[in-house]
Each structure stands twice: as C-alpha cells, then as structure tokens.
PDB file of C-alpha atoms in Angstrom:
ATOM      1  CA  UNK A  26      44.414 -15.915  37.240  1.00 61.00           C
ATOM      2  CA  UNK A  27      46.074 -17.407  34.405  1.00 77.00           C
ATOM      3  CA  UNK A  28      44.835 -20.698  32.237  1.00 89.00           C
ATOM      4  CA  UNK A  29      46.808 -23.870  33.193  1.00 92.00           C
ATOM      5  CA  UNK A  30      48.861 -25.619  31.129  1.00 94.00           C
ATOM      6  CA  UNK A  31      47.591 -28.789  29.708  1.00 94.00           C
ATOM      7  CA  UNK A  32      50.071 -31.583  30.225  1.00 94.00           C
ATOM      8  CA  UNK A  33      50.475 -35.028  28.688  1.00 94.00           C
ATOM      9  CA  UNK A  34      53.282 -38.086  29.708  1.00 92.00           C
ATOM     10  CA  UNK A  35      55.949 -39.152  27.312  1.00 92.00           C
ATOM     11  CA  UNK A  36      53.264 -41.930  26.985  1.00 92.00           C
ATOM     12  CA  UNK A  37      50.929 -40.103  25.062  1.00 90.00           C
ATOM     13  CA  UNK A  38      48.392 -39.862  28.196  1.00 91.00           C
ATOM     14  CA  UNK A  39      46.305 -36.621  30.131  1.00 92.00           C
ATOM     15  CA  UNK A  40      47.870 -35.711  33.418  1.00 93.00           C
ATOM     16  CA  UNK A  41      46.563 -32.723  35.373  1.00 92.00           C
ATOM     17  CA  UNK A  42      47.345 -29.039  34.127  1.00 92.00           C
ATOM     18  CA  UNK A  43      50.484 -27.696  35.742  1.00 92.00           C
ATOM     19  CA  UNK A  44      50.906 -24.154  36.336  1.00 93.00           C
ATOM     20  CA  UNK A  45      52.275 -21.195  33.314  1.00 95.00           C
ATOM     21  CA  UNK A  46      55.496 -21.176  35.765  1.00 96.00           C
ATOM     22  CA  UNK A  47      55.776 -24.510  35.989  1.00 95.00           C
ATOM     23  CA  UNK A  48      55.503 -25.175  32.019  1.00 96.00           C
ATOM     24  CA  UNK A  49      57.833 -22.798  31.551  1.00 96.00           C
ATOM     25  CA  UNK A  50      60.684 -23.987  33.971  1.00 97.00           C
ATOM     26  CA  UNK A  51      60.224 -27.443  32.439  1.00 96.00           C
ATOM     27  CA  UNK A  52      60.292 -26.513  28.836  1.00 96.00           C
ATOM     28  CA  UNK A  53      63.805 -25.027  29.454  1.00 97.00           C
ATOM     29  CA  UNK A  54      65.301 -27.113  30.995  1.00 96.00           C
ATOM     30  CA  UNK A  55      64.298 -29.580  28.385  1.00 96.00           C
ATOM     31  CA  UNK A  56      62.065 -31.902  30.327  1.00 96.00           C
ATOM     32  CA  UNK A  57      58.823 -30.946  28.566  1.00 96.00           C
ATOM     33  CA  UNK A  58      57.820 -30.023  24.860  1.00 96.00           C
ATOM     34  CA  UNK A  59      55.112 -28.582  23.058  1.00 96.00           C
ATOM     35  CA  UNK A  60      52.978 -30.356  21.282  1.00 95.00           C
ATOM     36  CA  UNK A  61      50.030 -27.899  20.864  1.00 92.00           C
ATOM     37  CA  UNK A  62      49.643 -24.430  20.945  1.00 93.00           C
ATOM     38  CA  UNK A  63      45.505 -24.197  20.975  1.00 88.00           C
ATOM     39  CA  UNK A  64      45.298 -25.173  23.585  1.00 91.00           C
ATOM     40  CA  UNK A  65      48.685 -25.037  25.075  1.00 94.00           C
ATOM     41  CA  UNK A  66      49.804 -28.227  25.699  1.00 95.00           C
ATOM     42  CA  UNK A  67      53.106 -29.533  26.500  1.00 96.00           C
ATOM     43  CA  UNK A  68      54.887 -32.767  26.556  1.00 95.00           C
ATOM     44  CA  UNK A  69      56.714 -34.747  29.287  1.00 95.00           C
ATOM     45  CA  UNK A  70      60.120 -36.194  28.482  1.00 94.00           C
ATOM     46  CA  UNK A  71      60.340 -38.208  31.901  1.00 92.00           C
ATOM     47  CA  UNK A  72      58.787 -40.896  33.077  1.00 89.00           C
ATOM     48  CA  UNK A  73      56.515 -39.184  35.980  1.00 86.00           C
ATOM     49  CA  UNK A  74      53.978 -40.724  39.002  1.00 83.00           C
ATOM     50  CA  UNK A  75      50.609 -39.941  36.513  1.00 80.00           C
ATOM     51  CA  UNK A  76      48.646 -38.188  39.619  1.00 81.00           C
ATOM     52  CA  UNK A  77      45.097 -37.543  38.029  1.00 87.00           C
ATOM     53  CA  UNK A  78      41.955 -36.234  39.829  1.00 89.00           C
ATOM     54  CA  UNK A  79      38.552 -35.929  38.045  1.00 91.00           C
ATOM     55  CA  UNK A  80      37.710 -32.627  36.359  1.00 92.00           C
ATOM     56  CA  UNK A  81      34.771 -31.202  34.300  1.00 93.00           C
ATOM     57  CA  UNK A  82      34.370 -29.626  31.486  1.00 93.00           C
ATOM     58  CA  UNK A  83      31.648 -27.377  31.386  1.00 93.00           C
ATOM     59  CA  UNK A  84      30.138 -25.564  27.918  1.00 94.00           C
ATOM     60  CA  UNK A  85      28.248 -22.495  27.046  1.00 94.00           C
ATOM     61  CA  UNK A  86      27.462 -22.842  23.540  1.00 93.00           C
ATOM     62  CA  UNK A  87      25.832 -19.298  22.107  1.00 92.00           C
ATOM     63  CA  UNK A  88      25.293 -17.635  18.847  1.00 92.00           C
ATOM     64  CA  UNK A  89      28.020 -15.879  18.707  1.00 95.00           C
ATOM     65  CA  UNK A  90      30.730 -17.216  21.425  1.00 96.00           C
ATOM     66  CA  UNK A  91      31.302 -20.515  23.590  1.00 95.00           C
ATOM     67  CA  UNK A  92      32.273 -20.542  26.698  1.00 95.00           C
ATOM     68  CA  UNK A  93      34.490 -23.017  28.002  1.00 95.00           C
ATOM     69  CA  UNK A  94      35.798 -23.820  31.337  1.00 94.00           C
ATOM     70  CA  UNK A  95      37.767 -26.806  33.068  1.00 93.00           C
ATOM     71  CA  UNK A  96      37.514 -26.998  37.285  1.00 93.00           C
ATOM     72  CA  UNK A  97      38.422 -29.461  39.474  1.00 90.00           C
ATOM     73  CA  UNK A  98      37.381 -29.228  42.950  1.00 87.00           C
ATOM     74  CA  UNK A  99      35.729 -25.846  43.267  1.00 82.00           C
ATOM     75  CA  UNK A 100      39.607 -24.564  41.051  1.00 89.00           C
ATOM     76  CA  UNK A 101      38.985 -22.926  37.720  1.00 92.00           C
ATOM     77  CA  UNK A 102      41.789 -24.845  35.542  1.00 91.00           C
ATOM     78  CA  UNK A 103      41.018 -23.438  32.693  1.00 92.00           C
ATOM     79  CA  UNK A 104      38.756 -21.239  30.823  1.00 93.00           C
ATOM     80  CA  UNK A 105      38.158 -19.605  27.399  1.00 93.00           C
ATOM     81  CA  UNK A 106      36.058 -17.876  24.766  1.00 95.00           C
ATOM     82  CA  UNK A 107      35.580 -19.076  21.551  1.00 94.00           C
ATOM     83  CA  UNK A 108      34.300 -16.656  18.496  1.00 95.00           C
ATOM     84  CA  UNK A 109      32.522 -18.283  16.160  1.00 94.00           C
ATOM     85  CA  UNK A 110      32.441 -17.638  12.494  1.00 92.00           C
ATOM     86  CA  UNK A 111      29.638 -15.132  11.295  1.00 93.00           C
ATOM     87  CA  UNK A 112      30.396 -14.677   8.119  1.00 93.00           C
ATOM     88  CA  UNK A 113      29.406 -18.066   6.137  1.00 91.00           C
ATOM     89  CA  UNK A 114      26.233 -16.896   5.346  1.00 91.00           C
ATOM     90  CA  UNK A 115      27.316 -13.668   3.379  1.00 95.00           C
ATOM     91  CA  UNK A 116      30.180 -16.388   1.632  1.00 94.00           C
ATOM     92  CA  UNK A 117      27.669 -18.656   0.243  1.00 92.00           C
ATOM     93  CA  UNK A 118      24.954 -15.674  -0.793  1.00 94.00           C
ATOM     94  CA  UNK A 119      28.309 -14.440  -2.659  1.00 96.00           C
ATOM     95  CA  UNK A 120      28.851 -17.860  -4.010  1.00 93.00           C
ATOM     96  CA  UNK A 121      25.260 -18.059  -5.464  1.00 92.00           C
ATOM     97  CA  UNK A 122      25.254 -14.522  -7.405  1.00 93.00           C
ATOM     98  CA  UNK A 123      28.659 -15.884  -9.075  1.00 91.00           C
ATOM     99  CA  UNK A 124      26.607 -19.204 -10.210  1.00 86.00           C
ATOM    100  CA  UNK A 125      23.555 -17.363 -11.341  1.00 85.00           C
ATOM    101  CA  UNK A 126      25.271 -15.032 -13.399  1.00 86.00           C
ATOM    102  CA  UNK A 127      27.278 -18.100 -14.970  1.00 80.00           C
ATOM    103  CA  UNK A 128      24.309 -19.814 -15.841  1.00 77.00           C
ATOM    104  CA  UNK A 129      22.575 -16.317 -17.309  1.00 79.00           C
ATOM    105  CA  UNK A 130      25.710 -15.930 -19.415  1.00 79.00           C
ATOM    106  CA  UNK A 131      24.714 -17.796 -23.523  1.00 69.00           C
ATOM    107  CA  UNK A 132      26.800 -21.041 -22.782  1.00 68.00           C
ATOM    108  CA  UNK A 133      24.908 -23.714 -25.199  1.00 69.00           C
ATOM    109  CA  UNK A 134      27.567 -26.134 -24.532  1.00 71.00           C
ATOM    110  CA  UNK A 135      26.557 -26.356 -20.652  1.00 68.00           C
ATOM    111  CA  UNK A 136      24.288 -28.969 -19.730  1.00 72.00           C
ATOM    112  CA  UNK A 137      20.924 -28.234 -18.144  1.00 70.00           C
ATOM    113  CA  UNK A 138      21.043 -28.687 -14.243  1.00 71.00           C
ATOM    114  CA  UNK A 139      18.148 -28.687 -12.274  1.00 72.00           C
ATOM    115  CA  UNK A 140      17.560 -31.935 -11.157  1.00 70.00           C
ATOM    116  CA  UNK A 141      20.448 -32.054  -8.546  1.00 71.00           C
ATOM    117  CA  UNK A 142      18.635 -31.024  -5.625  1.00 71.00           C
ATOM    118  CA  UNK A 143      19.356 -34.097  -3.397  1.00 69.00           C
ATOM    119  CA  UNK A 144      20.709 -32.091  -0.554  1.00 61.00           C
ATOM    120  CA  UNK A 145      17.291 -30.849   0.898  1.00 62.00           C
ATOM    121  CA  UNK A 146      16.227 -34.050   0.906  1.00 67.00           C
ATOM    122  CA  UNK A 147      18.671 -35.539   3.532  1.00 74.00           C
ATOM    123  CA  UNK A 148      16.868 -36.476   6.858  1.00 77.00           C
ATOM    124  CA  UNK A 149      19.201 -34.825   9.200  1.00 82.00           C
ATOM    125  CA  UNK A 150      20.062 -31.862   7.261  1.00 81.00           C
ATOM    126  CA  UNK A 151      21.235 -27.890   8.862  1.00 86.00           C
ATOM    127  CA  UNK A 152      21.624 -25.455   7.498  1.00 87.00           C
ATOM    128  CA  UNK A 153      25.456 -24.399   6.344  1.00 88.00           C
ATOM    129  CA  UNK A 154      25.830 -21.746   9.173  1.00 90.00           C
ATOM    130  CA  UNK A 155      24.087 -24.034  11.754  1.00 92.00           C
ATOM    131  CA  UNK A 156      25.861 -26.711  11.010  1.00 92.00           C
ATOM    132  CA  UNK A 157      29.123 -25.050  10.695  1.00 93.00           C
ATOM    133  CA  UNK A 158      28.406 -23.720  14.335  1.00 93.00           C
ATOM    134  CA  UNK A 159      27.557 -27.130  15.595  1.00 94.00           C
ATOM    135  CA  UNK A 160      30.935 -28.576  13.944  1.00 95.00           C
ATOM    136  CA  UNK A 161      32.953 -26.148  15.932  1.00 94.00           C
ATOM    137  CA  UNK A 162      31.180 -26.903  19.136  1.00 94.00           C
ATOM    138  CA  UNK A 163      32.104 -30.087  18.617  1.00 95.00           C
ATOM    139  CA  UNK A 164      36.202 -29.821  17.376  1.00 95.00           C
ATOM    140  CA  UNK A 165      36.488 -27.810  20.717  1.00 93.00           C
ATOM    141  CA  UNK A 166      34.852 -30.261  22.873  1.00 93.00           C
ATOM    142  CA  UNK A 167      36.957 -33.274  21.174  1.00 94.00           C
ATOM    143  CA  UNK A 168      40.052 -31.342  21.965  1.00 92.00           C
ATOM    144  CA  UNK A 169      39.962 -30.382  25.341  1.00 92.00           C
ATOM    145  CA  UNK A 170      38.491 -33.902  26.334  1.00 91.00           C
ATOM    146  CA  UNK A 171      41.560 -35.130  24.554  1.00 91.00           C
ATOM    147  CA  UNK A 172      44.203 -33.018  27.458  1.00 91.00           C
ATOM    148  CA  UNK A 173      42.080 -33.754  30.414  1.00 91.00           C
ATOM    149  CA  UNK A 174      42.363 -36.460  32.926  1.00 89.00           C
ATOM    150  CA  UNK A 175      39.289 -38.274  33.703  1.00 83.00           C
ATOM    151  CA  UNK A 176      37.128 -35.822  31.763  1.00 87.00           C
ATOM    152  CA  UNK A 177      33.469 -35.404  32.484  1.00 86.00           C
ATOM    153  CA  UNK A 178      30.920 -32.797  30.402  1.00 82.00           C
ATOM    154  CA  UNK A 179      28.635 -30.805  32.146  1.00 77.00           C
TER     155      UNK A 179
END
C-alpha cells in the first residue's frame, strides 16, 4: 500500500493525508499545490470542512536507520525508512590528518594553539557522530509533526 499524501489548508494548517490518487486529481486540476517534496505534501487552494482525527507517530530510532510510521485507527498512513549518515566519523579523522600535517609543516609565523580545548569541557557534550544522529532524529520528528493533525509520539 502506498504512503498518503500529507495535506495542509490554504490556511497554513494539518488536515488528514488524502490518498496518491486523490493528490494527484487535485493537483491537476489546480486545486492543490506542492509545497514539499520530503515528505510529500501538498497544498489546498479552497477553503475545505478541516475534518481531523487523532493520529500517532510512532519512531524506531537505530544505528543505522529510523523507522517511521503514521496510523490512525488501526490504518498505516504513512511509513518510511530513514538512512542515516555513516560516514562523519571517517570526515573528521580526514579533517585531523590535514591539521596535523599543517601544524608539522616549519610555519614560525603561526601562533601556538593548545589551549583551545573548551569543547570537552561542555556539560552536555556528544560526540560529532552521536550527535549528528540525534539531530536527524530530531529534523524528522519536527517535520512530520509539522503535516499531521492532532499529532501524538509514541
């Protein structure tokens, strides 16, 4: 079964997902727009009713993937799989070499710098790739809850 398609009134406001078919037959006609392709969202150009029901929003956050999924009375509305990055460990090991061999190199007009290590001090610190995992998490979360009617995370 196919995703829904998010929908939002010429209002700015979350009504429930409407159907691929649906989306489709309104965008040509030119009652509808998109506004978003990830994830697909589309626009209403009409004044409509507003009809909302509840729906949750469940997550599956992993190491590698999250797992997303939207129901709404026992109906899977949407789901997804999200990769996340892997590779922002081996981009800032290749970012240190390139610093240590600048600072091997005979510059004697470069300042000594060693005494800048405030970062590790911070109370709530992660680590880049955690933390770069935990911001995506996050961003995907914050934009789903921003489609949905009458959200609720599970």
């Amino acid at each position: 079964m196919p995703n829904r398609v998010f929908v939002i009134n010429k209002h700015g406001q979350a009504l429930m997902p409407c159907k691929p078919r649906k989306a489709r037959v309104l965008l040509r006609t030119g009652k509808a727009k998109v506004i978003k392709k990830e994830p697909f969202t589309i626009q209403l150009l009409y004044g409509s009713t507003g009809y909302k029901q509840a729906v949750s929003l469940g997550v599956d956050s992993g190491q590698r993937h999250i797992g997303l999924a939207v129901t709404s009375q026992a109906k899977v509305l949407f789901q997804t799989e999200v990769e996340l990055r892997q590779d922002v460990k081996s981009l800032l090991d290749t970012r240190r070499t390139y610093r240590r061999s600048r600072r091997n190199r005979k510059t004697r007009y470069r300042k000594a710098r060693f005494l800048n290590r405030i970062a590790s001090k911070k109370a709530n610190w992660l680590p880049p790739s955690v933390a770069s995992k935990v911001n995506h998490n996050i961003n995907w979360v914050k934009r789903l809850l921003a489609v949905l009617p009458k959200p609720e995370l599970h």
